[in-house]
PDB file of C-alpha atoms in Angstrom:
ATOM      1  CA  MET A  25       0.000   0.000   0.000  1.00 83.00           C
ATOM      2  CA  ARG A  26       2.985   2.326   0.599  1.00 93.00           C
ATOM      3  CA  GLU A  27       3.895   2.023  -3.077  1.00 95.00           C
ATOM      4  CA  LEU A  28       0.436   3.221  -4.154  1.00 95.00           C
ATOM      5  CA  LEU A  29       0.522   6.072  -1.626  1.00 97.00           C
ATOM      6  CA  ASP A  30       3.878   7.220  -3.023  1.00 97.00           C
ATOM      7  CA  GLU A  31       2.607   6.907  -6.593  1.00 96.00           C
ATOM      8  CA  LEU A  32      -0.489   9.015  -5.926  1.00 98.00           C
ATOM      9  CA  LEU A  33       1.480  11.582  -3.918  1.00 97.00           C
ATOM     10  CA  ALA A  34       3.703  11.971  -6.982  1.00 97.00           C
ATOM     11  CA  CYS A  35       0.587  12.508  -9.123  1.00 97.00           C
ATOM     12  CA  GLU A  36      -0.775  15.061  -6.649  1.00 98.00           C
ATOM     13  CA  THR A  37       2.593  16.808  -6.539  1.00 98.00           C
ATOM     14  CA  ARG A  38       2.430  17.279 -10.321  1.00 97.00           C
ATOM     15  CA  VAL A  39      -0.822  19.217  -9.836  1.00 97.00           C
ATOM     16  CA  TRP A  40       0.803  21.467  -7.225  1.00 98.00           C
ATOM     17  CA  GLU A  41       3.884  21.929  -9.421  1.00 98.00           C
ATOM     18  CA  ALA A  42       1.606  23.065 -12.263  1.00 97.00           C
ATOM     19  CA  LEU A  43       0.159  25.726  -9.928  1.00 97.00           C
ATOM     20  CA  VAL A  44       3.683  26.875  -9.017  1.00 98.00           C
ATOM     21  CA  ALA A  45       4.780  26.942 -12.673  1.00 97.00           C
ATOM     22  CA  GLY A  46       1.545  28.428 -14.037  1.00 97.00           C
ATOM     23  CA  ASP A  47       1.334  25.466 -16.415  1.00 97.00           C
ATOM     24  CA  CYS A  48      -2.262  25.020 -17.667  1.00 95.00           C
ATOM     25  CA  GLU A  49      -1.361  22.035 -19.837  1.00 96.00           C
ATOM     26  CA  ALA A  50       0.329  20.095 -17.028  1.00 96.00           C
ATOM     27  CA  ASP A  51      -2.599  20.830 -14.723  1.00 96.00           C
ATOM     28  CA  ALA A  52      -5.188  19.691 -17.274  1.00 96.00           C
ATOM     29  CA  ALA A  53      -3.172  16.551 -18.075  1.00 95.00           C
ATOM     30  CA  ALA A  54      -3.457  15.432 -14.439  1.00 96.00           C
ATOM     31  CA  LEU A  55      -7.243  15.866 -14.367  1.00 97.00           C
ATOM     32  CA  ALA A  56      -9.906  13.632 -15.878  1.00 97.00           C
ATOM     33  CA  VAL A  57     -12.160  15.193 -18.513  1.00 96.00           C
ATOM     34  CA  ASP A  58     -15.063  14.692 -16.066  1.00 97.00           C
ATOM     35  CA  PHE A  59     -13.111  16.109 -13.071  1.00 97.00           C
ATOM     36  CA  LEU A  60     -15.144  17.701 -10.281  1.00 98.00           C
ATOM     37  CA  GLY A  61     -13.633  20.009  -7.673  1.00 97.00           C
ATOM     38  CA  VAL A  62     -15.496  21.079  -4.528  1.00 97.00           C
ATOM     39  CA  TYR A  63     -14.016  24.187  -2.971  1.00 94.00           C
ATOM     40  CA  PRO A  64     -14.999  26.796  -0.370  1.00 91.00           C
ATOM     41  CA  ASP A  65     -16.119  29.079  -3.212  1.00 91.00           C
ATOM     42  CA  GLY A  66     -18.054  26.448  -5.200  1.00 94.00           C
ATOM     43  CA  PHE A  67     -17.703  23.734  -7.816  1.00 97.00           C
ATOM     44  CA  ALA A  68     -15.126  23.582 -10.602  1.00 95.00           C
ATOM     45  CA  GLY A  69     -14.583  21.368 -13.611  1.00 96.00           C
ATOM     46  CA  ARG A  70     -11.333  20.593 -15.365  1.00 96.00           C
ATOM     47  CA  ASP A  71     -11.316  23.780 -17.459  1.00 95.00           C
ATOM     48  CA  ALA A  72     -11.930  26.019 -14.444  1.00 94.00           C
ATOM     49  CA  HIS A  73      -9.220  24.279 -12.420  1.00 94.00           C
ATOM     50  CA  SER A  74      -6.578  24.526 -15.125  1.00 94.00           C
ATOM     51  CA  GLY A  75      -7.795  27.990 -16.121  1.00 92.00           C
ATOM     52  CA  GLN A  76      -6.810  29.391 -12.747  1.00 91.00           C
ATOM     53  CA  VAL A  77      -3.171  29.369 -13.874  1.00 93.00           C
ATOM     54  CA  SER A  78      -3.814  30.939 -17.282  1.00 92.00           C
ATOM     55  CA  GLN A  79      -2.385  34.235 -16.007  1.00 92.00           C
ATOM     56  CA  GLY A  80       0.640  32.590 -14.403  1.00 95.00           C
ATOM     57  CA  PRO A  81       1.532  30.852 -11.150  1.00 97.00           C
ATOM     58  CA  THR A  82      -1.001  30.956  -8.302  1.00 96.00           C
ATOM     59  CA  VAL A  83       1.122  29.238  -5.643  1.00 97.00           C
ATOM     60  CA  ALA A  84       4.617  30.339  -4.625  1.00 98.00           C
ATOM     61  CA  ARG A  85       5.423  27.308  -2.470  1.00 97.00           C
ATOM     62  CA  TYR A  86       3.706  24.371  -0.819  1.00 98.00           C
ATOM     63  CA  ARG A  87       4.221  21.415   1.480  1.00 98.00           C
ATOM     64  CA  LEU A  88       2.113  18.243   1.612  1.00 98.00           C
ATOM     65  CA  SER A  89       1.975  16.263   4.855  1.00 97.00           C
ATOM     66  CA  GLU A  90      -0.063  13.747   6.848  1.00 97.00           C
ATOM     67  CA  ALA A  91      -0.917  11.773   3.693  1.00 98.00           C
ATOM     68  CA  ARG A  92      -3.410   8.927   3.958  1.00 98.00           C
ATOM     69  CA  LEU A  93      -4.617   6.460   1.360  1.00 98.00           C
ATOM     70  CA  LEU A  94      -7.978   4.747   1.080  1.00 98.00           C
ATOM     71  CA  PRO A  95      -8.198   2.199  -1.765  1.00 96.00           C
ATOM     72  CA  LEU A  96     -11.647   2.285  -3.400  1.00 97.00           C
ATOM     73  CA  GLY A  97     -11.228  -0.735  -5.669  1.00 94.00           C
ATOM     74  CA  PRO A  98      -8.704  -1.966  -8.204  1.00 92.00           C
ATOM     75  CA  ASP A  99      -8.734   1.233 -10.288  1.00 96.00           C
ATOM     76  CA  HIS A 100      -9.660   3.975  -7.798  1.00 98.00           C
ATOM     77  CA  ALA A 101      -8.132   5.370  -4.615  1.00 98.00           C
ATOM     78  CA  LEU A 102      -8.660   8.334  -2.331  1.00 98.00           C
ATOM     79  CA  LEU A 103      -5.644  10.359  -1.262  1.00 98.00           C
ATOM     80  CA  ALA A 104      -6.111  12.717   1.686  1.00 98.00           C
ATOM     81  CA  TYR A 105      -3.486  15.084   3.073  1.00 98.00           C
ATOM     82  CA  ARG A 106      -2.742  18.459   4.669  1.00 97.00           C
ATOM     83  CA  ALA A 107      -1.462  21.187   2.352  1.00 97.00           C
ATOM     84  CA  THR A 108       0.424  24.195   3.651  1.00 96.00           C
ATOM     85  CA  TYR A 109       0.960  26.754   0.904  1.00 97.00           C
ATOM     86  CA  LEU A 110       1.675  30.372   0.080  1.00 96.00           C
ATOM     87  CA  ARG A 111      -0.349  32.018  -2.660  1.00 96.00           C
ATOM     88  CA  VAL A 112       1.476  34.312  -5.060  1.00 97.00           C
ATOM     89  CA  GLY A 113       1.364  37.887  -3.746  1.00 96.00           C
ATOM     90  CA  ARG A 114       0.407  36.925  -0.185  1.00 96.00           C
ATOM     91  CA  ALA A 115       2.508  37.189   2.966  1.00 95.00           C
ATOM     92  CA  ALA A 116       0.870  34.497   5.096  1.00 93.00           C
ATOM     93  CA  GLU A 117       0.728  30.769   4.489  1.00 95.00           C
ATOM     94  CA  GLU A 118      -2.617  28.977   4.410  1.00 94.00           C
ATOM     95  CA  GLU A 119      -3.525  25.404   5.293  1.00 96.00           C
ATOM     96  CA  MET A 120      -6.207  23.072   4.061  1.00 97.00           C
ATOM     97  CA  PHE A 121      -7.094  19.413   4.076  1.00 97.00           C
ATOM     98  CA  VAL A 122      -7.459  17.903   0.620  1.00 98.00           C
ATOM     99  CA  SER A 123      -9.250  14.746  -0.489  1.00 98.00           C
ATOM    100  CA  SER A 124      -8.558  13.598  -4.052  1.00 98.00           C
ATOM    101  CA  ILE A 125      -9.962  10.571  -5.833  1.00 98.00           C
ATOM    102  CA  TRP A 126      -7.704   9.129  -8.509  1.00 98.00           C
ATOM    103  CA  ARG A 127      -8.673   6.709 -11.285  1.00 98.00           C
ATOM    104  CA  ARG A 128      -6.219   4.420 -13.056  1.00 97.00           C
ATOM    105  CA  GLU A 129      -6.201   5.060 -16.798  1.00 95.00           C
ATOM    106  CA  GLY A 130      -3.810   3.035 -18.906  1.00 89.00           C
ATOM    107  CA  ALA A 131      -0.397   3.069 -17.274  1.00 89.00           C
ATOM    108  CA  GLY A 132      -1.120   6.130 -15.112  1.00 94.00           C
ATOM    109  CA  TRP A 133      -3.666   7.905 -12.933  1.00 97.00           C
ATOM    110  CA  VAL A 134      -5.998  10.879 -13.402  1.00 98.00           C
ATOM    111  CA  ASN A 135      -7.669  12.967 -10.736  1.00 98.00           C
ATOM    112  CA  VAL A 136     -11.463  12.661 -10.956  1.00 98.00           C
ATOM    113  CA  PHE A 137     -12.478  14.488  -7.760  1.00 98.00           C
ATOM    114  CA  SER A 138     -10.916  16.880  -5.283  1.00 98.00           C
ATOM    115  CA  GLN A 139     -12.298  18.644  -2.233  1.00 98.00           C
ATOM    116  CA  ASP A 140     -10.463  21.315  -0.238  1.00 96.00           C
ATOM    117  CA  THR A 141     -11.390  22.012   3.374  1.00 95.00           C
ATOM    118  CA  PRO A 142      -9.742  25.024   5.021  1.00 95.00           C
ATOM    119  CA  ALA A 143      -7.883  24.106   8.202  1.00 94.00           C
ATOM    120  CA  THR A 144      -9.599  26.143  10.887  1.00 86.00           C
ATOM    121  CA  GLY A 145      -7.616  24.951  13.866  1.00 75.00           C
ATOM    122  CA  ILE A 146     -10.841  24.005  15.644  1.00 69.00           C
ATOM    123  CA  PRO A 147     -10.361  20.562  17.203  1.00 66.00           C
ATOM    124  CA  VAL A 148     -12.806  17.858  16.219  1.00 59.00           C
ATOM    125  CA  PRO A 149     -14.511  16.363  19.301  1.00 60.00           C
TER     126      PRO A 149
END
């Protein structure tokens, strides 16, 4: 299971690297055509997600931690982790918890679903 976790973390890292590089093509290549994102400001499809970097990088730096893997069958898995990141033009880092569902396609994986939950620092009972 560690091998799959590492493989999907590498896939997820490519998405973050596309945000740092402002690379729309790399971002879109990691996402399924039917991708759905659920974010604090609403829903997004593949075009909206990759379009966010059309004017250049949106993230200056990031760190992924606390990764967890939940296999959902032979060709699907959920990757969950904490992301600490700095948006371009901002002074303070932000944190969120991310859940991404990945689907095996051919020899690789594509992201079919992602949900970001801002880290509020409020402990869960």
